[in-house]
């Protein structure tokens, strides 16, 4: 863990001084706008009036691609997509290179969501289902359901989101911000702190991060452990477009958020989901949300997270039973 003296060079992320305007949370459009549709070319596409994009209807997927913020014309996704399933681990073990290489099948659900299913095989004792659902004109929810075919110790799904180079500024909401007298705040991942930075939920999850899983080839990573999250909320900000991509999850579903430093060429943000033992035959679920917001302050980003948590507690977020 970095000391306050080392972290003093980190900066609080400024998501824009302007108060949230009408583009931040547009009025809910017609229900038929909040649906994926299937095309003859073999894709699932969506157009909410604020966001448009696609999911590939193929035997493999990179998550959300060709995503555009319509009012500004800004392209959002990078090389490997948004809400893209990357590394999958158990204790000191990695299952292949990336889940985006695993064969899968997909279907359009009656409510307009898209469900993707990865079956288990002889090398991977894991069934995994992802459900992508449009829950607002600028909001996409994702549910990840895993069923274990055998005991899976300290299971982790490393969910990746890659953005365009305009989204150069990554920040994570931490409990003790050295630039705010140790109070909670958004902390920018600056290069002097390390190339690859991970913000854990608490001290108890550090043995998972350090159990050897991140030294497995290909592309091993040496994470710099940053201050603990105050809540699982991370952002990627585009100053040129005055847009912020906000990624969030319930604390029990996400045990770390990680990112390369500001301006690094991956332009990525990652969520470590689950982080717990799964018994053979058990099925568990993790939830996450993406909001693309314009002219959004730090306070507004946190308000959006609080609204998400309130919806989950009230049961008003659409769910796919595990």
Short mmCIF file of C-alpha atoms in Angstrom, two decimals:
data_model
loop_
_atom_site.label_atom_id
_atom_site.label_comp_id
_atom_site.label_asym_id
_atom_site.label_seq_id
_atom_site.Cartn_x
_atom_site.Cartn_y
_atom_site.Cartn_z
CA UNK A 1 0.00 0.00 0.00
CA UNK A 2 1.27 3.45 -0.81
CA UNK A 3 1.91 5.90 2.03
CA UNK A 4 0.28 9.31 2.06
CA UNK A 5 3.64 10.85 1.21
CA UNK A 6 3.96 8.78 -1.94
CA UNK A 7 0.36 9.38 -2.92
CA UNK A 8 0.50 13.11 -2.41
CA UNK A 9 1.26 13.57 -6.11
CA UNK A 10 -2.04 11.99 -7.10
CA UNK A 11 -4.77 14.33 -8.23
CA UNK A 12 -8.46 14.37 -7.58
CA UNK A 13 -10.30 13.75 -10.81
CA UNK A 14 -12.30 16.74 -11.98
CA UNK A 15 -15.22 15.40 -13.94
CA UNK A 16 -16.31 18.85 -15.01
CA UNK A 17 -17.25 21.86 -12.96
CA UNK A 18 -20.59 22.38 -14.61
CA UNK A 19 -23.66 21.17 -12.82
CA UNK A 20 -25.43 18.22 -14.36
CA UNK A 21 -27.48 19.43 -17.28
CA UNK A 22 -30.30 17.92 -19.29
CA UNK A 23 -27.88 15.74 -21.27
CA UNK A 24 -26.66 14.15 -18.05
CA UNK A 25 -29.87 12.25 -17.42
CA UNK A 26 -32.18 12.50 -20.41
CA UNK A 27 -35.85 11.81 -20.07
CA UNK A 28 -36.71 8.14 -20.46
CA UNK A 29 -37.65 7.49 -24.05
CA UNK A 30 -40.19 5.09 -25.49
CA UNK A 31 -39.87 1.53 -24.27
CA UNK A 32 -39.02 0.29 -27.75
CA UNK A 33 -35.89 2.45 -27.70
CA UNK A 34 -34.56 0.47 -24.75
CA UNK A 35 -34.26 -2.80 -26.65
CA UNK A 36 -31.67 -4.64 -28.67
CA UNK A 37 -32.82 -5.87 -32.07
CA UNK A 38 -31.40 -8.63 -34.21
CA UNK A 39 -30.22 -7.86 -37.75
CA UNK A 40 -29.94 -10.00 -40.86
CA UNK A 41 -26.16 -9.44 -40.74
CA UNK A 42 -25.91 -11.37 -37.49
CA UNK A 43 -25.65 -8.60 -34.93
CA UNK A 44 -27.64 -7.25 -32.02
CA UNK A 45 -27.96 -3.49 -32.34
CA UNK A 46 -29.45 -0.71 -30.20
CA UNK A 47 -30.27 2.96 -30.58
CA UNK A 48 -31.72 4.71 -27.54
CA UNK A 49 -31.55 8.18 -29.05
CA UNK A 50 -28.52 8.92 -26.82
CA UNK A 51 -26.41 5.81 -27.41
CA UNK A 52 -26.19 3.39 -30.30
CA UNK A 53 -24.00 0.35 -30.73
CA UNK A 54 -23.96 -3.40 -31.16
CA UNK A 55 -23.16 -6.83 -29.81
CA UNK A 56 -21.89 -9.42 -32.26
CA UNK A 57 -24.24 -12.35 -32.76
CA UNK A 58 -21.45 -14.84 -33.37
CA UNK A 59 -19.64 -17.72 -31.67
CA UNK A 60 -17.38 -15.24 -29.80
CA UNK A 61 -17.92 -11.74 -28.45
CA UNK A 62 -16.00 -8.63 -27.39
CA UNK A 63 -18.93 -7.08 -25.56
CA UNK A 64 -20.32 -3.71 -26.64
CA UNK A 65 -18.75 -2.36 -29.82
CA UNK A 66 -19.33 0.47 -32.31
CA UNK A 67 -20.78 2.50 -29.43
CA UNK A 68 -21.51 6.16 -30.22
CA UNK A 69 -22.81 9.00 -28.05
CA UNK A 70 -25.31 10.35 -30.58
CA UNK A 71 -25.69 14.00 -29.44
CA UNK A 72 -21.94 14.64 -29.66
CA UNK A 73 -21.04 12.06 -32.32
CA UNK A 74 -18.34 10.71 -29.98
CA UNK A 75 -17.18 7.13 -30.50
CA UNK A 76 -16.71 5.37 -27.18
CA UNK A 77 -15.26 1.88 -27.45
CA UNK A 78 -11.65 0.91 -28.03
CA UNK A 79 -10.01 -2.18 -29.49
CA UNK A 80 -11.55 -4.83 -27.27
CA UNK A 81 -14.99 -3.39 -26.53
CA UNK A 82 -16.85 -2.25 -23.43
CA UNK A 83 -18.14 -4.71 -20.81
CA UNK A 84 -15.90 -7.32 -22.39
CA UNK A 85 -15.10 -10.57 -20.57
CA UNK A 86 -11.33 -10.89 -20.26
CA UNK A 87 -9.42 -12.99 -17.72
CA UNK A 88 -11.05 -15.64 -15.54
CA UNK A 89 -9.27 -16.99 -12.45
CA UNK A 90 -9.39 -19.24 -9.45
CA UNK A 91 -6.65 -19.42 -6.79
CA UNK A 92 -3.30 -19.17 -8.60
CA UNK A 93 -4.93 -20.38 -11.82
CA UNK A 94 -5.96 -18.72 -15.06
CA UNK A 95 -8.43 -20.25 -17.53
CA UNK A 96 -6.94 -19.71 -20.97
CA UNK A 97 -6.07 -16.29 -22.37
CA UNK A 98 -9.41 -14.49 -22.37
CA UNK A 99 -13.11 -15.27 -22.23
CA UNK A 100 -13.56 -13.31 -25.46
CA UNK A 101 -11.87 -16.32 -27.14
CA UNK A 102 -14.33 -18.82 -25.65
CA UNK A 103 -17.09 -20.20 -27.90
CA UNK A 104 -20.53 -18.89 -26.93
CA UNK A 105 -24.14 -18.79 -28.04
CA UNK A 106 -26.56 -15.89 -27.73
CA UNK A 107 -30.23 -15.04 -27.84
CA UNK A 108 -32.55 -12.05 -27.70
CA UNK A 109 -34.80 -12.11 -24.62
CA UNK A 110 -38.48 -11.06 -24.72
CA UNK A 111 -37.70 -7.82 -22.83
CA UNK A 112 -35.14 -6.77 -25.45
CA UNK A 113 -32.04 -7.79 -23.49
CA UNK A 114 -29.32 -9.96 -25.03
CA UNK A 115 -28.10 -13.07 -23.24
CA UNK A 116 -24.77 -14.73 -24.02
CA UNK A 117 -23.88 -18.20 -22.73
CA UNK A 118 -20.45 -19.83 -22.45
CA UNK A 119 -20.70 -23.58 -21.74
CA UNK A 120 -18.23 -25.49 -19.62
CA UNK A 121 -15.72 -27.81 -21.27
CA UNK A 122 -13.02 -30.26 -20.25
CA UNK A 123 -10.56 -27.44 -19.50
CA UNK A 124 -13.01 -24.98 -17.98
CA UNK A 125 -15.43 -26.19 -15.27
CA UNK A 126 -17.46 -23.00 -15.53
CA UNK A 127 -20.81 -22.14 -17.10
CA UNK A 128 -21.15 -18.40 -17.55
CA UNK A 129 -24.06 -16.26 -18.72
CA UNK A 130 -23.99 -12.52 -19.45
CA UNK A 131 -27.16 -10.47 -19.86
CA UNK A 132 -26.86 -6.99 -21.41
CA UNK A 133 -29.90 -4.81 -20.75
CA UNK A 134 -30.71 -1.21 -21.74
CA UNK A 135 -32.15 0.42 -18.61
CA UNK A 136 -32.06 4.06 -19.76
CA UNK A 137 -31.12 6.12 -22.82
CA UNK A 138 -27.56 6.48 -21.48
CA UNK A 139 -27.44 3.41 -19.21
CA UNK A 140 -26.55 -0.25 -19.80
CA UNK A 141 -26.76 -2.91 -17.09
CA UNK A 142 -24.87 -6.17 -17.14
CA UNK A 143 -25.51 -9.31 -15.11
CA UNK A 144 -22.89 -12.06 -14.91
CA UNK A 145 -24.11 -15.45 -13.71
CA UNK A 146 -21.66 -18.28 -13.06
CA UNK A 147 -22.40 -21.93 -12.31
CA UNK A 148 -19.54 -24.03 -10.99
CA UNK A 149 -19.06 -27.56 -12.30
CA UNK A 150 -16.55 -28.18 -9.49
CA UNK A 151 -15.34 -26.17 -6.51
CA UNK A 152 -13.91 -22.84 -7.64
CA UNK A 153 -11.75 -21.25 -4.90
CA UNK A 154 -11.57 -17.44 -4.90
CA UNK A 155 -13.24 -17.20 -8.29
CA UNK A 156 -12.78 -14.00 -10.30
CA UNK A 157 -14.10 -12.60 -13.55
CA UNK A 158 -11.97 -9.69 -14.76
CA UNK A 159 -14.44 -7.53 -16.70
CA UNK A 160 -12.73 -5.12 -19.11
CA UNK A 161 -13.89 -1.89 -20.74
CA UNK A 162 -11.69 -0.30 -23.42
CA UNK A 163 -12.41 3.26 -24.51
CA UNK A 164 -11.21 5.59 -27.26
CA UNK A 165 -8.12 7.72 -26.68
CA UNK A 166 -10.27 10.78 -25.94
CA UNK A 167 -11.21 9.09 -22.64
CA UNK A 168 -7.71 9.55 -21.27
CA UNK A 169 -8.42 10.30 -17.60
CA UNK A 170 -9.16 7.35 -15.29
CA UNK A 171 -10.35 7.93 -11.72
CA UNK A 172 -11.56 5.69 -8.91
CA UNK A 173 -13.62 6.69 -5.88
CA UNK A 174 -11.42 6.04 -2.82
CA UNK A 175 -12.13 6.16 0.89
CA UNK A 176 -9.03 8.14 1.88
CA UNK A 177 -7.95 10.68 -0.70
CA UNK A 178 -4.53 12.22 0.05
CA UNK A 179 -5.54 15.35 -1.85
CA UNK A 180 -8.68 15.79 0.27
CA UNK A 181 -7.22 15.49 3.79
CA UNK A 182 -7.94 11.77 3.80
CA UNK A 183 -11.62 12.20 2.97
CA UNK A 184 -13.41 10.15 0.27
CA UNK A 185 -12.91 11.39 -3.27
CA UNK A 186 -12.06 10.52 -6.87
CA UNK A 187 -8.37 9.85 -7.36
CA UNK A 188 -6.71 10.07 -10.78
CA UNK A 189 -4.35 7.23 -11.73
CA UNK A 190 -1.16 9.21 -12.38
CA UNK A 191 1.95 7.68 -13.97
CA UNK A 192 4.33 8.39 -11.04
CA UNK A 193 2.27 5.97 -8.95
CA UNK A 194 2.79 3.06 -11.34
CA UNK A 195 1.91 1.72 -14.76
CA UNK A 196 -0.91 -0.56 -13.58
CA UNK A 197 -2.93 0.44 -10.53
CA UNK A 198 -5.48 -1.60 -8.59
CA UNK A 199 -7.91 -0.18 -6.04
CA UNK A 200 -9.12 -3.01 -3.76
CA UNK A 201 -12.33 -3.10 -1.74
CA UNK A 202 -10.48 -3.70 1.54
CA UNK A 203 -7.43 -5.37 3.06
CA UNK A 204 -9.13 -8.77 3.10
CA UNK A 205 -9.07 -9.14 -0.71
CA UNK A 206 -5.31 -8.56 -1.07
CA UNK A 207 -4.46 -12.30 -0.75
CA UNK A 208 -6.64 -12.95 -3.81
CA UNK A 209 -4.82 -10.31 -5.85
CA UNK A 210 -1.41 -11.60 -4.72
CA UNK A 211 -1.97 -15.38 -4.95
CA UNK A 212 -0.03 -15.73 -8.23
CA UNK A 213 -2.91 -15.45 -10.70
CA UNK A 214 -1.53 -12.23 -12.18
CA UNK A 215 1.85 -13.81 -12.93
CA UNK A 216 0.32 -16.34 -15.32
CA UNK A 217 1.10 -15.92 -19.03
CA UNK A 218 0.19 -14.34 -21.34
CA UNK A 219 0.69 -10.69 -20.39
CA UNK A 220 1.38 -11.00 -16.66
CA UNK A 221 0.76 -7.85 -14.64
CA UNK A 222 2.43 -6.45 -11.52
CA UNK A 223 -0.24 -4.35 -9.86
CA UNK A 224 0.50 -1.34 -7.69
CA UNK A 225 -1.96 -1.49 -4.80
CA UNK A 226 -3.72 1.83 -4.38
CA UNK A 227 -6.00 3.22 -1.64
CA UNK A 228 -9.13 1.22 -0.91
CA UNK A 229 -12.31 2.05 -2.79
CA UNK A 230 -15.00 3.91 -0.91
CA UNK A 231 -17.41 2.24 -3.33
CA UNK A 232 -16.95 0.40 -6.65
CA UNK A 233 -17.19 3.47 -8.89
CA UNK A 234 -14.64 4.18 -11.62
CA UNK A 235 -14.70 6.68 -14.44
CA UNK A 236 -13.05 7.47 -17.73
CA UNK A 237 -13.34 11.14 -18.65
CA UNK A 238 -13.13 12.74 -22.10
CA UNK A 239 -12.32 16.44 -21.78
CA UNK A 240 -12.71 17.13 -25.55
CA UNK A 241 -16.25 15.73 -25.61
CA UNK A 242 -17.17 16.72 -22.02
CA UNK A 243 -18.31 13.12 -21.51
CA UNK A 244 -17.76 10.73 -18.65
CA UNK A 245 -18.07 6.95 -18.75
CA UNK A 246 -19.06 5.82 -15.24
CA UNK A 247 -18.70 2.16 -14.28
CA UNK A 248 -20.26 0.95 -11.04
CA UNK A 249 -21.22 -2.19 -9.14
CA UNK A 250 -22.54 -3.23 -5.72
CA UNK A 251 -19.70 -3.62 -3.17
CA UNK A 252 -20.49 -7.29 -2.63
CA UNK A 253 -20.16 -8.01 -6.38
CA UNK A 254 -16.92 -6.14 -7.19
CA UNK A 255 -13.79 -6.49 -5.04
CA UNK A 256 -11.44 -4.21 -7.03
CA UNK A 257 -11.29 -1.65 -9.82
CA UNK A 258 -8.08 -1.25 -11.78
CA UNK A 259 -6.64 0.88 -14.57
CA UNK A 260 -3.44 1.91 -16.29
CA UNK A 261 -2.21 5.45 -15.65
CA UNK A 262 -3.71 8.56 -17.24
CA UNK A 263 -2.98 8.70 -20.98
CA UNK A 264 -1.66 5.11 -21.23
CA UNK A 265 -2.60 3.56 -24.56
CA UNK A 266 -5.07 0.90 -23.37
CA UNK A 267 -7.55 3.58 -22.19
CA UNK A 268 -9.13 0.85 -20.10
CA UNK A 269 -10.96 0.32 -16.83
CA UNK A 270 -11.42 -3.08 -15.21
CA UNK A 271 -13.76 -4.54 -12.60
CA UNK A 272 -12.79 -7.64 -10.59
CA UNK A 273 -16.07 -9.46 -10.02
CA UNK A 274 -16.96 -12.10 -7.40
CA UNK A 275 -13.73 -12.78 -5.43
CA UNK A 276 -15.23 -15.66 -3.46
CA UNK A 277 -15.40 -19.44 -3.33
CA UNK A 278 -18.08 -21.13 -5.42
CA UNK A 279 -19.06 -24.70 -4.56
CA UNK A 280 -19.71 -27.33 -7.20
CA UNK A 281 -23.24 -26.94 -8.52
CA UNK A 282 -23.63 -23.45 -7.02
CA UNK A 283 -24.82 -20.53 -9.15
CA UNK A 284 -24.01 -16.91 -8.24
CA UNK A 285 -24.50 -13.50 -9.85
CA UNK A 286 -22.63 -10.20 -10.12
CA UNK A 287 -24.14 -6.94 -11.38
CA UNK A 288 -22.59 -3.87 -12.97
CA UNK A 289 -23.73 -0.70 -14.72
CA UNK A 290 -22.35 1.71 -17.34
CA UNK A 291 -23.60 5.29 -17.57
CA UNK A 292 -22.43 7.72 -20.26
CA UNK A 293 -23.01 11.22 -18.90
CA UNK A 294 -22.37 14.72 -20.25
CA UNK A 295 -21.22 17.75 -18.23
CA UNK A 296 -21.10 15.67 -15.06
CA UNK A 297 -19.61 16.70 -11.72
CA UNK A 298 -18.03 14.39 -9.13
CA UNK A 299 -21.11 14.79 -6.96
CA UNK A 300 -23.41 13.85 -9.83
CA UNK A 301 -21.40 10.72 -10.56
CA UNK A 302 -21.86 9.66 -6.95
CA UNK A 303 -25.57 10.50 -7.11
CA UNK A 304 -25.90 8.15 -10.08
CA UNK A 305 -24.24 5.41 -8.05
CA UNK A 306 -26.56 6.03 -5.09
CA UNK A 307 -29.55 5.87 -7.43
CA UNK A 308 -28.30 2.53 -8.77
CA UNK A 309 -27.92 1.11 -5.25
CA UNK A 310 -31.40 2.37 -4.34
CA UNK A 311 -32.87 0.67 -7.41
CA UNK A 312 -31.16 -2.61 -6.53
CA UNK A 313 -32.42 -2.47 -2.94
CA UNK A 314 -35.94 -1.69 -4.13
CA UNK A 315 -35.81 -4.46 -6.72
CA UNK A 316 -36.69 -2.10 -9.56
CA UNK A 317 -33.69 -3.08 -11.69
CA UNK A 318 -34.55 -5.84 -14.17
CA UNK A 319 -32.96 -9.11 -13.11
CA UNK A 320 -32.20 -12.48 -14.62
CA UNK A 321 -32.50 -15.12 -11.92
CA UNK A 322 -29.24 -16.98 -11.20
#
